Amino acid sequence: SIIGSMVLGASIVVMDGFDISFVILPLLIAASGIIMSIVGTFLVVVKEGGNPQKALNKGEFVSSFILIGGQSKRFGYPKWQSKIGETTLLNHIYNKCSLFNDISIVGKERPKGFNKPFIKDELDFQAPINGIFSALKKTNSDWNFVISIDLPLITSDIIRSIWISGDKDKDAIIPRLEGYSQPICSFYHKRIFSEISNQIEKNELSLNCLIDSIKTDYIDMDNYKKEFLNMNTQQKYNELIESMAYKE
């Protein structure tokens, strides 16, 4: 406590002669903390009707990266072009990430007509770890949310829940569904960049190997099986569209 620190300072005064600065120092430190708290209230603000979580993220330094991959040969055409209602899948996912202040697209080529921040994959091979590597190499944030274009049913509330529930002392916050990790809808701290680099150099491209080698906090999301649908084929996409039309 402040009083305890002042008493300790007073004891130093008794031992070494009168120097009031040892007693005043704890007060000055406490006062500076109060001043910085006041400054913080002006930095983390939200307009009327705005998203308070987005304002809070300014103080938490979270960036978001959407992995769009390459040409999606198995899908037939670039997956991000698929339509979800009246908008493209890319716009749809981008809107779900709008609770973050900094959102970038990561992939082989910049999507045509999409004038948002874009990061080109640093390496030539096709794997999600390449996108995460490229994102963490460019990021200015400590924490970074990474999501694949394959997850059209993820909601902003789910993303927020993963972040709020996660242990920020760990290296990664990974949702888990029925025992299976979901590393392409997860938060990664930039301090793992060297570990990713080492893994790629050894040609170990599995994200499961990565999250096993770092300090990972797993968040069980068994109640959201539908929302973690992985749309990696045309069949899955058609099933999704049919289910949405049925609901309407």
CSV table of C-alpha atoms in Angstrom, one decimal, residues 125 197-206:
chain,number,residue,atom,x,y,z
A,125,PHE,CA,3.4,-22.7,-50.4
A,197,SER,CA,9.6,-19.5,-38.5
A,198,ASN,CA,11.5,-22.4,-37.0
A,199,GLN,CA,8.6,-24.8,-37.7
A,200,ILE,CA,8.4,-23.7,-41.4
A,201,GLU,CA,12.2,-24.1,-41.8
A,202,LYS,CA,11.7,-27.7,-40.6
A,203,ASN,CA,8.8,-28.1,-43.1
A,204,GLU,CA,6.4,-28.8,-40.3
A,205,LEU,CA,3.4,-27.0,-41.6
A,206,SER,CA,0.7,-28.4,-39.3
